[in-house]
Short mmCIF file of C-alpha atoms and ligand atoms in Angstrom, two decimals:
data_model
loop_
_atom_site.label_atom_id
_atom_site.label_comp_id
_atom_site.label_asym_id
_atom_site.label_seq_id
_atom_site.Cartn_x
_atom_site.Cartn_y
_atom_site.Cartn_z
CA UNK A 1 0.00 0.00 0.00
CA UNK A 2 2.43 2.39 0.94
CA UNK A 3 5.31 1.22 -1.89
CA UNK A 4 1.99 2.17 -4.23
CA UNK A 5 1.02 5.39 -2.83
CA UNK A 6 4.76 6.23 -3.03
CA UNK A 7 5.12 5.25 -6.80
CA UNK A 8 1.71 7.24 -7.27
CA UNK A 9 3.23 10.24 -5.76
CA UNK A 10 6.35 10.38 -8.10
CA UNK A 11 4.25 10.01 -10.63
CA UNK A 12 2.55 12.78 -9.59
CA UNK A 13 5.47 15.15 -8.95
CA UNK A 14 6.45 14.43 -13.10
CA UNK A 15 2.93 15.07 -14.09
CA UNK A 16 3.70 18.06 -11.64
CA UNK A 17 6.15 19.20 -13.78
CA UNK A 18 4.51 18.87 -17.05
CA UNK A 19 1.36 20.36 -16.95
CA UNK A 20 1.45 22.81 -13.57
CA UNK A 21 -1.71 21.75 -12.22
CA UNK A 22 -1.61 20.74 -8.72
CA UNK A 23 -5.07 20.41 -8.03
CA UNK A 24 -6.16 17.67 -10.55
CA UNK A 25 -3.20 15.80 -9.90
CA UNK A 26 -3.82 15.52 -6.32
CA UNK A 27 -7.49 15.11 -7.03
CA UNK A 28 -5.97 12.28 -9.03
CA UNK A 29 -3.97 10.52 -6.84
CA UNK A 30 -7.08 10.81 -4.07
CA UNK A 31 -8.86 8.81 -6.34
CA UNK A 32 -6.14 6.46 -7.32
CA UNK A 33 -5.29 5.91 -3.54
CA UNK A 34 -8.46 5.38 -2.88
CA UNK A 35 -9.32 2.76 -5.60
CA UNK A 36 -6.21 1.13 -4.25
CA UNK A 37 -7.39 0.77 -0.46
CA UNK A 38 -10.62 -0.61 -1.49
CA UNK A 39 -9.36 -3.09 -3.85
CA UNK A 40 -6.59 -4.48 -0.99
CA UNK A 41 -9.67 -6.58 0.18
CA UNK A 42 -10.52 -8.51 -2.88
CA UNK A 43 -6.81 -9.05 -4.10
CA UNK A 44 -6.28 -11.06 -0.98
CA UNK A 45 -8.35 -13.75 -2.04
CA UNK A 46 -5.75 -16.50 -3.45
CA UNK A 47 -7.25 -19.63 -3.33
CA UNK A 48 -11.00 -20.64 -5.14
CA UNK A 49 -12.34 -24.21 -3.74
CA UNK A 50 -15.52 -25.74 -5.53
CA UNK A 51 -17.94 -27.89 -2.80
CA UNK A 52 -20.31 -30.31 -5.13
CA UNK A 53 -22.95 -31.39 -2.53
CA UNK A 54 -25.26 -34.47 -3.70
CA UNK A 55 -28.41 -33.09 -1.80
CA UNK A 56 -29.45 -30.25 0.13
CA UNK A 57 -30.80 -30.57 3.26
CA UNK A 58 -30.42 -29.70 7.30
CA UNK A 59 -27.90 -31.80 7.43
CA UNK A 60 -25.50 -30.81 4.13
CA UNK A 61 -26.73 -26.96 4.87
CA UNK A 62 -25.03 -27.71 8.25
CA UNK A 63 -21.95 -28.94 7.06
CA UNK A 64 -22.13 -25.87 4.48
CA UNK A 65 -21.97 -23.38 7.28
CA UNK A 66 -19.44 -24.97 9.07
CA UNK A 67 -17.28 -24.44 6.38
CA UNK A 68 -17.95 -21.34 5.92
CA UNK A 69 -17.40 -20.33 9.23
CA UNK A 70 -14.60 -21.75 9.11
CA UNK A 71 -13.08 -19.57 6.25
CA UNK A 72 -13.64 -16.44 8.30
CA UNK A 73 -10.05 -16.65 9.29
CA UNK A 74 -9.11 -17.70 5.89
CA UNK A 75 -10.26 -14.51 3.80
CA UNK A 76 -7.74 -15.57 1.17
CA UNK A 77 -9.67 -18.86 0.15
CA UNK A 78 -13.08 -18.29 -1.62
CA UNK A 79 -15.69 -20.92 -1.46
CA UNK A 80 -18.70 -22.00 -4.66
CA UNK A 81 -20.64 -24.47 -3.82
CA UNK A 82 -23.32 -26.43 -5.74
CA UNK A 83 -26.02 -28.70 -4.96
CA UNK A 84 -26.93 -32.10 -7.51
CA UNK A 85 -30.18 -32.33 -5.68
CA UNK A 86 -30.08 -36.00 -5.86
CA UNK A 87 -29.25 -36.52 -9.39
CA UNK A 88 -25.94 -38.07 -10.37
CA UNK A 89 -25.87 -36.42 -13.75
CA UNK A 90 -26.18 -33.32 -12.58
CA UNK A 91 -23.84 -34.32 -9.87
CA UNK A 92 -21.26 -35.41 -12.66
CA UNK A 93 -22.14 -31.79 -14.43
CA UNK A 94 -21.15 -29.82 -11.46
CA UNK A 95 -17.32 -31.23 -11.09
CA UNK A 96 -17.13 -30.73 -15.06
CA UNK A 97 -17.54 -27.45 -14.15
CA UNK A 98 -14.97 -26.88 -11.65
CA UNK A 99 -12.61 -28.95 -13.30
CA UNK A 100 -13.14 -26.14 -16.40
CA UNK A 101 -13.09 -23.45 -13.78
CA UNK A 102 -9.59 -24.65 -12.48
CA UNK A 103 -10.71 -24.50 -9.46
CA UNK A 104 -7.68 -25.04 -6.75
CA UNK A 105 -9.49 -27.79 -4.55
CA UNK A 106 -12.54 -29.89 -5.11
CA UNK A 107 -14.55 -30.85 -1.87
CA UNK A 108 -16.92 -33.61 -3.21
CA UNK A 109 -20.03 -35.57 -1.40
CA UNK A 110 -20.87 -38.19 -3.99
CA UNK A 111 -24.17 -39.23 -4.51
CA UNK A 112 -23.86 -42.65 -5.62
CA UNK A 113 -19.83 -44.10 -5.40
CA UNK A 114 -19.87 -46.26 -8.44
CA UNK A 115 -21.58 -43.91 -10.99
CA UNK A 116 -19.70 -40.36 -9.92
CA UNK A 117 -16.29 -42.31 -9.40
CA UNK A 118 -15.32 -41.38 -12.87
CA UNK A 119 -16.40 -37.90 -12.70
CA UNK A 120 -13.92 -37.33 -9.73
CA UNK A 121 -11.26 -39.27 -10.71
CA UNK A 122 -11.37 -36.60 -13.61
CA UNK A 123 -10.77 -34.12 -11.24
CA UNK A 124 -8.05 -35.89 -9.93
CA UNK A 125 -6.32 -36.74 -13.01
CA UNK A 126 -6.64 -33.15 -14.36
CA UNK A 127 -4.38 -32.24 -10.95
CA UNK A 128 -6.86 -30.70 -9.11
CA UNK A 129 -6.56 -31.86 -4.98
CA UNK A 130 -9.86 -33.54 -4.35
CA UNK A 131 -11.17 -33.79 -0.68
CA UNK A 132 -14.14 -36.57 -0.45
CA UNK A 133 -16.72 -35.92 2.07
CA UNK A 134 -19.29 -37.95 3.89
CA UNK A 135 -20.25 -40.42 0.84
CA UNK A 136 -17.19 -42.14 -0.45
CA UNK A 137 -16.20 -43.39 -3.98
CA UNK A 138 -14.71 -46.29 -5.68
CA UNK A 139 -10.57 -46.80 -5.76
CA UNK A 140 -8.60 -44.47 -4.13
CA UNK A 141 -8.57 -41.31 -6.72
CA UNK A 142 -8.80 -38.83 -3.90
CA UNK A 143 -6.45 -36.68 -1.69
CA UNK A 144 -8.18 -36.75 1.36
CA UNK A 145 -11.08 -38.31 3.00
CA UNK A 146 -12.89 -36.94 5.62
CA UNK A 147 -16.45 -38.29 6.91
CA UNK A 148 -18.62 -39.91 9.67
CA UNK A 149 -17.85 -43.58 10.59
CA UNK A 150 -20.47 -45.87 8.88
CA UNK A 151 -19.46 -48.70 10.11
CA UNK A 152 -19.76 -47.79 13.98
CA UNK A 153 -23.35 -45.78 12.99
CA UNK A 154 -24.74 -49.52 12.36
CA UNK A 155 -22.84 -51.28 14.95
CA UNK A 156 -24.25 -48.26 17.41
CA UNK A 157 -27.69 -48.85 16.27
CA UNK A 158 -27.30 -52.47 16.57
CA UNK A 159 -26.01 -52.36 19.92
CA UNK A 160 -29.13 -50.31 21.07
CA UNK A 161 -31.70 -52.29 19.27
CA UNK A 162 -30.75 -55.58 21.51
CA UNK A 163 -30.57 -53.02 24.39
CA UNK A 164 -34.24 -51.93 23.68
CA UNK A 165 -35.50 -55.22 22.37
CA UNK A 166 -33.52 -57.79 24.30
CA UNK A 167 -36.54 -59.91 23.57
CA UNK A 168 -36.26 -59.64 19.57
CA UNK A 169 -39.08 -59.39 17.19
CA UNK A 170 -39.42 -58.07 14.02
CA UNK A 171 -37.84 -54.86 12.70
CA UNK A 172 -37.70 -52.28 9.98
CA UNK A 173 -34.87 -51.41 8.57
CA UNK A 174 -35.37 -48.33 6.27
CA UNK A 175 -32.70 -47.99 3.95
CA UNK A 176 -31.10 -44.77 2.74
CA UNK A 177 -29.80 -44.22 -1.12
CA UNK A 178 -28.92 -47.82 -2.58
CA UNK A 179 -25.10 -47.58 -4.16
CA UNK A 180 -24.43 -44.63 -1.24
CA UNK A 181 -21.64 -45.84 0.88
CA UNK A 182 -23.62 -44.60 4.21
CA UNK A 183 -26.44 -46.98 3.35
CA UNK A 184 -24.14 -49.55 2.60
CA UNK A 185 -21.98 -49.63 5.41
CA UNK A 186 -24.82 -48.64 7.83
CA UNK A 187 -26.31 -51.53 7.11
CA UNK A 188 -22.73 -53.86 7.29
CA UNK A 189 -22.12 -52.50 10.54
CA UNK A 190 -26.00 -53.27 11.93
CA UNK A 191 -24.84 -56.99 10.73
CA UNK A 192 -21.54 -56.66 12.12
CA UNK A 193 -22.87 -55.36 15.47
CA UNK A 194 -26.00 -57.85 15.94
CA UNK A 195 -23.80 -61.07 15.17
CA UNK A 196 -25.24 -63.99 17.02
CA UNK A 197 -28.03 -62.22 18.38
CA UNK A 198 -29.19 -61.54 14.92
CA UNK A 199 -31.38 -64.62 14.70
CA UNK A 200 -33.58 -63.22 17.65
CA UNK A 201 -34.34 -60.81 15.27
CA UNK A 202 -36.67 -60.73 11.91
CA UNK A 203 -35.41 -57.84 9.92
CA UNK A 204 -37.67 -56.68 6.73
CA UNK A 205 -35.99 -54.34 4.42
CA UNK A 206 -36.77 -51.39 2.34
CA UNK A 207 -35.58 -48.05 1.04
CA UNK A 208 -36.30 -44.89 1.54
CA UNK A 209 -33.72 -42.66 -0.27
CA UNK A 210 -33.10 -40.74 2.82
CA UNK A 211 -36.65 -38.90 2.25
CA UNK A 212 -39.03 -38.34 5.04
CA UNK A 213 -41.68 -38.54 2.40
CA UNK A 214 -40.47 -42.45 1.50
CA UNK A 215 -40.19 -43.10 4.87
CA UNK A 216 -43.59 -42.80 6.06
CA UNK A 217 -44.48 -44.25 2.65
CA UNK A 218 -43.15 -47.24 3.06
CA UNK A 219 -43.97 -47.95 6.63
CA UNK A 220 -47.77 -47.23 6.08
CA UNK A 221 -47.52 -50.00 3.80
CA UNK A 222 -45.05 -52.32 5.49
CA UNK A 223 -47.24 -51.91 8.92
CA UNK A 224 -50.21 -52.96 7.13
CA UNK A 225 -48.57 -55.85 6.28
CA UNK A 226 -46.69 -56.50 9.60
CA UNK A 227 -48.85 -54.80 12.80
CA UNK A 228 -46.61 -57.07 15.13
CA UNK A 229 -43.35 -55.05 14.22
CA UNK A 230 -41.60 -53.94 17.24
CA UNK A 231 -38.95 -51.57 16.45
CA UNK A 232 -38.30 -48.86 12.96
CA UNK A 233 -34.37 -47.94 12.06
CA UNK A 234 -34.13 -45.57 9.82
CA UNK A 235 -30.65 -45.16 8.39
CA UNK A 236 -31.44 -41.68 8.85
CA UNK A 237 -33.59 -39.43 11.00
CA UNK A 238 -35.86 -37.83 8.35
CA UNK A 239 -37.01 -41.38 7.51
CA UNK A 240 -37.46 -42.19 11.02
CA UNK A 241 -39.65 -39.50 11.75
CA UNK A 242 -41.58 -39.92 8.40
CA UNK A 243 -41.74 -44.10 10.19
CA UNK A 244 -42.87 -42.08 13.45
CA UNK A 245 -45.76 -40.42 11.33
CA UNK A 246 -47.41 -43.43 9.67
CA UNK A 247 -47.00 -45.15 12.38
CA UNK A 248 -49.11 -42.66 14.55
CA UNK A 249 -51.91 -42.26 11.83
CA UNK A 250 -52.20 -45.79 11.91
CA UNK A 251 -52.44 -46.31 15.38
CA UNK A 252 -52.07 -43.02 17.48
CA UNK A 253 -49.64 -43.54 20.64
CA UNK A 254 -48.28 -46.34 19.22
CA UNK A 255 -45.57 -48.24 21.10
CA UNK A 256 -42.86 -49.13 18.86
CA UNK A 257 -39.54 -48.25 18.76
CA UNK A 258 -38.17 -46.02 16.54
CA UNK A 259 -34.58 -44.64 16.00
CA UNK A 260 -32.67 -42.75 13.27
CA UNK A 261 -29.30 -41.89 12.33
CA UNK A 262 -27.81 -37.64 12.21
CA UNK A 263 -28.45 -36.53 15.54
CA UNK A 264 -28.66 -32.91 14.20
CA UNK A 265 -30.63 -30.56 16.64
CA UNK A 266 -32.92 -27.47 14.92
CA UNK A 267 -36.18 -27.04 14.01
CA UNK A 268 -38.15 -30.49 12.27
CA UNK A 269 -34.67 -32.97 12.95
CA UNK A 270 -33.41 -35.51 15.48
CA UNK A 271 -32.79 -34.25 18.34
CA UNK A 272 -36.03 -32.46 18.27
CA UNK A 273 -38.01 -35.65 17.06
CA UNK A 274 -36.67 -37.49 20.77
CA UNK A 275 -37.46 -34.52 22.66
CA UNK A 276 -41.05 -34.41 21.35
CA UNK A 277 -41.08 -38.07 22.38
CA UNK A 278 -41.12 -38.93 18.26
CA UNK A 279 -38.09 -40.55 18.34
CA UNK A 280 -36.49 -42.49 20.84
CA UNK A 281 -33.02 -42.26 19.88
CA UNK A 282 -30.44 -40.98 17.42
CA UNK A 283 -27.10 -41.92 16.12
CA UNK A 284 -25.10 -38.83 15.30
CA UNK A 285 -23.08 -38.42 11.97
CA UNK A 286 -21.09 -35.56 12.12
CA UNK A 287 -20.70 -33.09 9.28
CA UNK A 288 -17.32 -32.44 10.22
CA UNK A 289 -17.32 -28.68 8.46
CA UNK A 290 -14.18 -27.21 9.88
CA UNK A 291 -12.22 -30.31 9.66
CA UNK A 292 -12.84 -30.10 6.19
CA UNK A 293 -11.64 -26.49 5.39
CA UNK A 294 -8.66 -27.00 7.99
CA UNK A 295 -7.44 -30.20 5.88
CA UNK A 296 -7.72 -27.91 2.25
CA UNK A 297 -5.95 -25.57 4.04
CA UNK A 298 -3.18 -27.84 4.89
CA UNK A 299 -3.37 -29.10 1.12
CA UNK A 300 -3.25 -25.83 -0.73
CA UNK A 301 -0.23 -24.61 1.49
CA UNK A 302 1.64 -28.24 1.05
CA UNK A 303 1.18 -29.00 4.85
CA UNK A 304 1.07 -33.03 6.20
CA UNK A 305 -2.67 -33.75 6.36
CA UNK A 306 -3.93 -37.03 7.70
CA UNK A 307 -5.79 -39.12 4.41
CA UNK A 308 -7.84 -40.85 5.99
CA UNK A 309 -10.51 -39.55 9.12
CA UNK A 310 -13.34 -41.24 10.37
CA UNK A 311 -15.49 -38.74 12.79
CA UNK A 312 -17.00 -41.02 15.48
CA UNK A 313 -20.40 -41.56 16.57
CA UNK A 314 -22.85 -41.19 19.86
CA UNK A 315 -26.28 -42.28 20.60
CA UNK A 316 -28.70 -39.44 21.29
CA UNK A 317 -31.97 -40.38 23.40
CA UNK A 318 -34.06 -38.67 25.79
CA UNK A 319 -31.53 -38.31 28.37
CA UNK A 320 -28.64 -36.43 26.75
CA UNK A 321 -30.89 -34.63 23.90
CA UNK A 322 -32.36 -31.49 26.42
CA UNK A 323 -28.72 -31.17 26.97
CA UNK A 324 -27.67 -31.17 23.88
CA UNK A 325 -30.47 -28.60 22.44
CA UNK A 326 -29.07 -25.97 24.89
CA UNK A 327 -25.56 -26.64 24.00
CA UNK A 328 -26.46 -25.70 20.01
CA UNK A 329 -28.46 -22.47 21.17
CA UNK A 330 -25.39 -21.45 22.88
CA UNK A 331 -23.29 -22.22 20.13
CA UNK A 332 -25.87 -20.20 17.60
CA UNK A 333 -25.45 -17.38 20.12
CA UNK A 334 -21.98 -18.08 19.91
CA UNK A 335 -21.40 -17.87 16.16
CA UNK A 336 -23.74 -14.54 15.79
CA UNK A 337 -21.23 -12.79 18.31
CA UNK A 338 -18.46 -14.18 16.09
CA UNK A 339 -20.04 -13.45 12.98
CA UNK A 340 -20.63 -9.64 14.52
CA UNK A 341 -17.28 -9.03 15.84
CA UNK A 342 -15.51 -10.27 12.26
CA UNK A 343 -18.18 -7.87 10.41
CA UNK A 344 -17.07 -4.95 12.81
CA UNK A 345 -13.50 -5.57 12.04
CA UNK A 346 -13.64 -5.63 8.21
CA UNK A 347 -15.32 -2.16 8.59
CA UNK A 348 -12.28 -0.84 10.86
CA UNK A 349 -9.70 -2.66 8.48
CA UNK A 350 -11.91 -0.65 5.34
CA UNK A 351 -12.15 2.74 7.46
CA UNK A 352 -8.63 2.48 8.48
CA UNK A 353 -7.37 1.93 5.05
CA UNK A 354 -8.92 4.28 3.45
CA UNK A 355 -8.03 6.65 6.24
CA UNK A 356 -4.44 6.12 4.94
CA UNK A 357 -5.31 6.38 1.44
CA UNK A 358 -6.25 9.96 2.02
CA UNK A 359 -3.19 10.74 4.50
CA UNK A 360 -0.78 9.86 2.00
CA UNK A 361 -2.85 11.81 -0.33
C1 FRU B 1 -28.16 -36.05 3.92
C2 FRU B 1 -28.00 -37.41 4.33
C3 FRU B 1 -28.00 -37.62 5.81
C4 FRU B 1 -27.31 -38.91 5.87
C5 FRU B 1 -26.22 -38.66 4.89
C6 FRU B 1 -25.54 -39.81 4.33
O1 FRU B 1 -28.11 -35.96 2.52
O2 FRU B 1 -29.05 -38.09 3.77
O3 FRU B 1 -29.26 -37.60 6.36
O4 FRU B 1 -26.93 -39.27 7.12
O5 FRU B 1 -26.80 -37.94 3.88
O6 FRU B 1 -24.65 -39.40 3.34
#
């Protein structure tokens, strides 16, 4: 800033010279100065990352704003990020795009492994660093995975359901995505966990896409079918409480069991759901927002960054969810005194630069 100023003001003294009119040069050189302060905030930004998210919902719009939170003290990195809705072509169309945009980091929730593998080992190939999030894809055509651990989210669940239903019975099982890793290894780990004790057990399968909607579609019909069932896992929470809805139109104050998978408190999610006695329990998946930024961080600046992370799991239920709903409206509070105190300080940063735009001046 100063080094330009400086150069500004010789070039101001030769104009000086030339032409004898001191006014219109300095005039000038406000306006120069000026045009230079203001621009010092956008010429910091060095480093573009795309985010291709698969869906959008509470629990991806979470993980959004934890990464951009996170970039408040990284105002050199910009952030673009673009939702599939569900669809893997459009999925596929999105990283085309920030392969052709050069972007400087890809952050990448598949929707389906097999079918977007190719699109992201594009990525790869062209050079770009690719973080995968959440979802996972085929082969190992990635820089860095970061995600929730599937595995122990269905050996959780499984652990629970014998704890709730030592007696066994019959169970949904309400499937997210088919060919989404989550769903897959939700449902290995429920396996995994239930071993032996899996033959006390009648499970009947079927899938939801991770839709509230399909959820509570497909349990009005299954509970027609089967009005002994004891217990509803939904491989997520939106299913569960869609289970929790057809369940209480067909027979209000129902007693089974229900339980879901996210753990996400707000308005119409999880941790709500138990509290209103809708749920009975929860096992989180965390979005793991900040983690992700930190690790592109490390990337773009050629730092060691771990490959591989697995963010572990918890069981909500009526106990610990109160607690937890007054943890994330302190945190909101939190963030908006965060988010207020960065605002005030770009102003002073703005004011103060432009303050010395006009000294030098
Ligand atoms: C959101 C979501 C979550 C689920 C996760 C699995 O799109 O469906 O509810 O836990 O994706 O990737």
């Amino acid at each position: 800033m100063y080094l330009c100023t400086r150069n500004l003001f010789h070039f101001a003294q030769n104009l000086y010279c030339m032409n004898k009119q001191p006014w219109l040069i300095f005039f000038l050189i406000g306006i120069l100065s000026i045009l230079v302060s203001c621009s010092q905030q956008n010429s910091s930004v060095n480093y573009r990352i795309g985010v291709s998210q698969c869906s959008d919902d509470a629990w991806r719009t979470k993980l959004n704003e934890e990464m951009q939170r996170e970039l408040l003290f990284h105002p050199e990195i910009s952030l673009e990020v673009r939702s599939a809705d569900d669809d893997n072509e459009r999925q596929a169309a999105d990283i085309d795009y920030f392969i052709n945009e050069k972007v400087d980091l890809l952050i990448v929730s598949p929707n389906e492994a097999a079918v977007l593998t190719p699109a992201v080992s594009k990525a790869y190939d062209a050079g770009i660093p690719v973080i995968v999030a959440d979802r996972k894809v085929t082969g190992d055509k990635y820089t860095a995975f970061i995600g929730g651990d599937n595995l122990a989210v269905g050996k959780l669940m499984a652990q629970s359901l014998t704890m709730m239903l030592p007696e066994g019975g019959k169970v949904f099982e309400l499937l997210g995505l088919p060919g989404s890793t989550p769903a897959e290894l939700r449902h290995e780990g429920f396996i995994q966990g239930l071993g032996d004790k899996i033959e006390n057990y009648e499970i009947i399968q079927a899938v939801g896409n991770w839709f509230r909607d399909q959820g509570e579609h497909i349990t009005d019909s299954l509970r027609r079918l089967h009005p002994d069932v004891k217990m509803s896992l939904g491989q997520n929470d939106q299913m569960a409480i869609g289970a929790y809805q057809a369940a209480e139109r067909l027979l209000p104050g129902n007693d089974i069991f229900i339980m879901g998978v996210d753990g996400l408190t707000g308005h119409g999610n999880g941790v709500e759901a138990i509290i209103n006695n809708q749920i009975d329990a929860s096992a989180v998946y965390a979005t793991g927002g900040e983690l992700i930024i930190q690790t592109a961080v490390k990337i773009l600046q050629g730092k060691p960054f771990e490959r591989n992370t697995a963010l572990s799991t918890y069981m909500v239920d009526p106990l610990n969810a109160p607690l937890m709903n007054n943890i994330y409206q302190e945190v909101l509070r939190e963030v908006d005194t965060v988010q207020m105190l960065k605002g005030r300080i770009d102003y002073f940063w703005h004011q103060h630069n432009l303050e010395q735009a006009l000294l030098y001046t």
